Amino acid sequence: MALAENRTVSYEDFLKLREASDDKLEFIDHVVYMTPAPTPLHQRICFKVAKILDGYVEDKDCQMLQGINIRFLDEQKRKIGDVIPDVSVFCNYSDIDATFIEDIPALIVEVVSPSTVYTDNIKKTDLYKRAGVKEYWIIDSKSKCITVWNFISDEQMIYHEVTKSYLIEGLSIELRDLFV
């Protein structure tokens, strides 16, 4: 949910706002979005996905990270996003002590909450595509499906039984395991 519709802020003002707030704030195209605290179901799904991804990418020179700040830049190196995805997979990345990560994740996973449907499906999809993320999963626990965006070929698939990754060969997740 945007803090102020039709009001843009500078990145520097966003950082001041974030520092002064106890809320989870994200910055997308000069608009600040506040995300409420996650539900237990949201966190349970995040944990299950993170566990599966962590085990799968461990031997592929990739690592799974949860709830970290990622800064996205445009071609002119201007900050266009500062978000905290639920789960991210980085390949060939080693600086896990950084406060903000400016590398582009190969894969991002967001678990949709009622208040983040628009942001996750529209704003973040556009941001991640422009920033160079290769694959984006949107998990909807209400409809029990996962939308997978392959930004390399600009394809989208909606899965209801078994989700498959375009990017990570052989990676699939049984949805019934996530929603129990």
mmCIF file of C-alpha atoms in Angstrom:
data_model
loop_
_atom_site.group_PDB
_atom_site.id
_atom_site.type_symbol
_atom_site.label_atom_id
_atom_site.label_comp_id
_atom_site.label_asym_id
_atom_site.label_seq_id
_atom_site.Cartn_x
_atom_site.Cartn_y
_atom_site.Cartn_z
ATOM 1 C CA MET A 1 0.000 0.000 0.000
ATOM 2 C CA ALA A 2 1.432 3.380 -1.030
ATOM 3 C CA LEU A 3 1.926 5.800 1.865
ATOM 4 C CA ALA A 4 0.767 8.769 -0.220
ATOM 5 C CA GLU A 5 -0.846 8.255 -3.604
ATOM 6 C CA ASN A 6 0.470 10.489 -6.402
ATOM 7 C CA ARG A 7 3.266 11.833 -4.199
ATOM 8 C CA THR A 8 6.858 11.110 -5.080
ATOM 9 C CA VAL A 9 9.880 11.300 -2.800
ATOM 10 C CA SER A 10 13.599 11.355 -3.360
ATOM 11 C CA TYR A 11 15.657 8.319 -2.463
ATOM 12 C CA GLU A 12 17.381 10.308 0.278
ATOM 13 C CA ASP A 13 14.004 11.239 1.819
ATOM 14 C CA PHE A 14 12.958 7.593 1.611
ATOM 15 C CA LEU A 15 16.051 6.546 3.592
ATOM 16 C CA LYS A 16 15.212 9.125 6.290
ATOM 17 C CA LEU A 17 11.625 7.866 6.426
ATOM 18 C CA ARG A 18 12.793 4.255 6.720
ATOM 19 C CA GLU A 19 15.251 5.157 9.480
ATOM 20 C CA ALA A 20 12.515 6.918 11.472
ATOM 21 C CA SER A 21 9.932 4.156 11.022
ATOM 22 C CA ASP A 22 9.403 0.762 12.601
ATOM 23 C CA ASP A 23 7.379 -0.317 9.546
ATOM 24 C CA LYS A 24 8.679 -2.227 6.537
ATOM 25 C CA LEU A 25 9.014 0.432 3.848
ATOM 26 C CA GLU A 26 9.903 -0.115 0.198
ATOM 27 C CA PHE A 27 10.769 2.363 -2.567
ATOM 28 C CA ILE A 28 9.610 1.810 -6.153
ATOM 29 C CA ASP A 29 9.920 4.582 -8.764
ATOM 30 C CA HIS A 30 9.958 7.338 -6.127
ATOM 31 C CA VAL A 31 6.841 6.083 -4.326
ATOM 32 C CA VAL A 32 7.060 4.664 -0.802
ATOM 33 C CA TYR A 33 5.091 1.513 0.002
ATOM 34 C CA MET A 34 4.404 0.248 3.512
ATOM 35 C CA THR A 35 4.007 -3.466 4.090
ATOM 36 C CA PRO A 36 2.227 -4.624 7.244
ATOM 37 C CA ALA A 37 3.609 -7.394 9.417
ATOM 38 C CA PRO A 38 3.270 -10.809 7.739
ATOM 39 C CA THR A 39 0.749 -13.396 8.895
ATOM 40 C CA PRO A 40 1.851 -16.759 10.292
ATOM 41 C CA LEU A 41 0.685 -18.447 7.037
ATOM 42 C CA HIS A 42 2.776 -16.005 4.986
ATOM 43 C CA GLN A 43 5.857 -16.747 7.075
ATOM 44 C CA ARG A 44 5.266 -20.498 6.956
ATOM 45 C CA ILE A 45 5.096 -20.440 3.138
ATOM 46 C CA CYS A 46 8.236 -18.256 2.963
ATOM 47 C CA PHE A 47 10.084 -20.690 5.225
ATOM 48 C CA LYS A 48 9.062 -23.716 3.149
ATOM 49 C CA VAL A 49 10.054 -22.076 -0.148
ATOM 50 C CA ALA A 50 13.333 -20.808 1.313
ATOM 51 C CA LYS A 51 14.179 -24.255 2.652
ATOM 52 C CA ILE A 52 13.497 -25.895 -0.730
ATOM 53 C CA LEU A 53 15.444 -23.254 -2.662
ATOM 54 C CA ASP A 54 18.353 -23.252 -0.222
ATOM 55 C CA GLY A 55 18.756 -27.018 -0.512
ATOM 56 C CA TYR A 56 18.456 -26.891 -4.278
ATOM 57 C CA VAL A 57 20.856 -24.037 -5.125
ATOM 58 C CA GLU A 58 23.497 -24.856 -2.525
ATOM 59 C CA ASP A 59 25.679 -26.821 -4.963
ATOM 60 C CA LYS A 60 25.046 -24.478 -7.931
ATOM 61 C CA ASP A 61 27.245 -21.542 -6.800
ATOM 62 C CA CYS A 62 24.086 -19.732 -5.710
ATOM 63 C CA GLN A 63 22.649 -18.794 -2.356
ATOM 64 C CA MET A 64 19.190 -18.160 -1.034
ATOM 65 C CA LEU A 65 18.625 -15.110 1.156
ATOM 66 C CA GLN A 66 15.452 -14.015 2.977
ATOM 67 C CA GLY A 67 14.138 -10.552 3.814
ATOM 68 C CA ILE A 68 17.166 -8.559 2.681
ATOM 69 C CA ASN A 69 17.330 -5.027 1.272
ATOM 70 C CA ILE A 70 17.997 -4.969 -2.457
ATOM 71 C CA ARG A 71 18.660 -1.726 -4.331
ATOM 72 C CA PHE A 72 17.839 -1.646 -8.025
ATOM 73 C CA LEU A 73 19.437 0.846 -10.407
ATOM 74 C CA ASP A 74 18.507 1.874 -13.941
ATOM 75 C CA GLU A 75 20.953 2.136 -16.856
ATOM 76 C CA GLN A 76 22.029 5.612 -15.673
ATOM 77 C CA LYS A 77 22.745 4.165 -12.178
ATOM 78 C CA ARG A 78 19.781 6.012 -10.618
ATOM 79 C CA LYS A 79 18.003 4.245 -7.769
ATOM 80 C CA ILE A 80 14.636 2.987 -9.031
ATOM 81 C CA GLY A 81 13.880 0.525 -6.255
ATOM 82 C CA ASP A 82 14.778 -0.447 -2.722
ATOM 83 C CA VAL A 83 12.744 -3.469 -1.737
ATOM 84 C CA ILE A 84 12.776 -6.374 0.693
ATOM 85 C CA PRO A 85 11.634 -9.500 -1.173
ATOM 86 C CA ASP A 86 10.481 -12.508 0.820
ATOM 87 C CA VAL A 87 13.057 -14.841 -0.772
ATOM 88 C CA SER A 88 15.861 -14.170 -3.274
ATOM 89 C CA VAL A 89 18.420 -16.364 -5.009
ATOM 90 C CA PHE A 90 21.774 -14.852 -5.935
ATOM 91 C CA CYS A 91 24.332 -16.632 -8.085
ATOM 92 C CA ASN A 92 28.063 -15.836 -7.920
ATOM 93 C CA TYR A 93 27.518 -13.573 -4.912
ATOM 94 C CA SER A 94 29.633 -13.593 -1.781
ATOM 95 C CA ASP A 95 29.194 -10.381 0.257
ATOM 96 C CA ILE A 96 26.514 -11.536 2.682
ATOM 97 C CA ASP A 97 27.616 -8.935 5.251
ATOM 98 C CA ALA A 98 26.362 -6.022 3.131
ATOM 99 C CA THR A 99 23.508 -3.910 4.532
ATOM 100 C CA PHE A 100 22.130 -3.238 1.054
ATOM 101 C CA ILE A 101 22.666 -5.502 -1.923
ATOM 102 C CA GLU A 102 22.983 -3.932 -5.356
ATOM 103 C CA ASP A 103 23.574 -7.192 -7.248
ATOM 104 C CA ILE A 104 20.645 -8.493 -9.273
ATOM 105 C CA PRO A 105 19.078 -11.683 -7.920
ATOM 106 C CA ALA A 106 18.533 -14.465 -10.440
ATOM 107 C CA LEU A 107 15.212 -15.375 -8.809
ATOM 108 C CA ILE A 108 12.848 -13.483 -6.496
ATOM 109 C CA VAL A 109 9.862 -14.958 -4.645
ATOM 110 C CA GLU A 110 7.070 -12.868 -3.111
ATOM 111 C CA VAL A 111 4.191 -14.301 -1.088
ATOM 112 C CA VAL A 112 1.133 -12.122 -1.721
ATOM 113 C CA SER A 113 -0.778 -10.667 1.208
ATOM 114 C CA PRO A 114 -4.175 -8.966 0.820
ATOM 115 C CA SER A 115 -2.543 -5.538 1.148
ATOM 116 C CA THR A 116 0.291 -6.299 -1.324
ATOM 117 C CA VAL A 117 -1.635 -7.797 -4.258
ATOM 118 C CA TYR A 118 -1.257 -4.692 -6.442
ATOM 119 C CA THR A 119 2.326 -3.966 -5.452
ATOM 120 C CA ASP A 120 3.542 -7.568 -5.890
ATOM 121 C CA ASN A 121 1.657 -8.241 -9.146
ATOM 122 C CA ILE A 122 2.067 -4.882 -10.901
ATOM 123 C CA LYS A 123 4.708 -2.596 -9.383
ATOM 124 C CA LYS A 124 7.271 -5.231 -8.405
ATOM 125 C CA THR A 125 6.770 -7.247 -11.594
ATOM 126 C CA ASP A 126 7.613 -4.134 -13.622
ATOM 127 C CA LEU A 127 10.534 -3.173 -11.343
ATOM 128 C CA TYR A 128 12.096 -6.639 -11.373
ATOM 129 C CA LYS A 129 11.759 -6.940 -15.148
ATOM 130 C CA ARG A 130 13.404 -3.529 -15.750
ATOM 131 C CA ALA A 131 16.154 -4.247 -13.210
ATOM 132 C CA GLY A 132 17.261 -7.477 -14.887
ATOM 133 C CA VAL A 133 15.873 -10.159 -12.560
ATOM 134 C CA LYS A 134 15.568 -13.327 -14.644
ATOM 135 C CA GLU A 135 12.694 -15.076 -12.852
ATOM 136 C CA TYR A 136 9.978 -13.923 -10.447
ATOM 137 C CA TRP A 137 7.556 -16.136 -8.505
ATOM 138 C CA ILE A 138 4.359 -14.698 -7.022
ATOM 139 C CA ILE A 139 2.780 -17.083 -4.511
ATOM 140 C CA ASP A 140 -0.913 -16.564 -3.802
ATOM 141 C CA SER A 141 -2.044 -18.619 -0.813
ATOM 142 C CA LYS A 142 -5.661 -17.540 -1.233
ATOM 143 C CA SER A 143 -6.008 -18.984 -4.753
ATOM 144 C CA LYS A 144 -3.336 -21.636 -4.061
ATOM 145 C CA CYS A 145 -1.300 -20.905 -7.163
ATOM 146 C CA ILE A 146 2.133 -19.621 -8.162
ATOM 147 C CA THR A 147 2.655 -17.252 -11.062
ATOM 148 C CA VAL A 148 6.114 -17.627 -12.574
ATOM 149 C CA TRP A 149 7.521 -14.868 -14.756
ATOM 150 C CA ASN A 150 10.414 -15.695 -17.058
ATOM 151 C CA PHE A 151 11.731 -12.227 -17.878
ATOM 152 C CA ILE A 152 14.357 -13.594 -20.278
ATOM 153 C CA SER A 153 11.670 -14.680 -22.761
ATOM 154 C CA ASP A 154 8.855 -12.534 -21.300
ATOM 155 C CA GLU A 155 6.734 -15.607 -20.559
ATOM 156 C CA GLN A 156 4.307 -16.095 -17.699
ATOM 157 C CA MET A 157 2.870 -19.359 -16.378
ATOM 158 C CA ILE A 158 0.367 -19.942 -13.600
ATOM 159 C CA TYR A 159 0.769 -23.226 -11.735
ATOM 160 C CA HIS A 160 -1.813 -24.922 -9.510
ATOM 161 C CA GLU A 161 -0.146 -28.301 -8.827
ATOM 162 C CA VAL A 162 3.616 -28.320 -9.486
ATOM 163 C CA THR A 163 5.640 -25.141 -10.073
ATOM 164 C CA LYS A 164 8.632 -25.371 -12.378
ATOM 165 C CA SER A 165 11.496 -22.957 -12.727
ATOM 166 C CA TYR A 166 12.509 -21.685 -16.153
ATOM 167 C CA LEU A 167 15.900 -20.681 -14.817
ATOM 168 C CA ILE A 168 17.014 -23.409 -12.450
ATOM 169 C CA GLU A 169 16.951 -26.680 -14.334
ATOM 170 C CA GLY A 170 15.078 -29.436 -12.548
ATOM 171 C CA LEU A 171 13.671 -27.198 -9.797
ATOM 172 C CA SER A 172 10.012 -27.875 -9.108
ATOM 173 C CA ILE A 173 7.785 -27.481 -6.051
ATOM 174 C CA GLU A 174 4.611 -29.379 -5.230
ATOM 175 C CA LEU A 175 2.098 -26.712 -4.269
ATOM 176 C CA ARG A 176 0.183 -28.996 -1.907
ATOM 177 C CA ASP A 177 3.347 -29.066 0.241
ATOM 178 C CA LEU A 178 3.318 -25.262 0.566
ATOM 179 C CA PHE A 179 -0.290 -24.710 1.518
ATOM 180 C CA VAL A 180 -0.690 -27.221 4.371
#
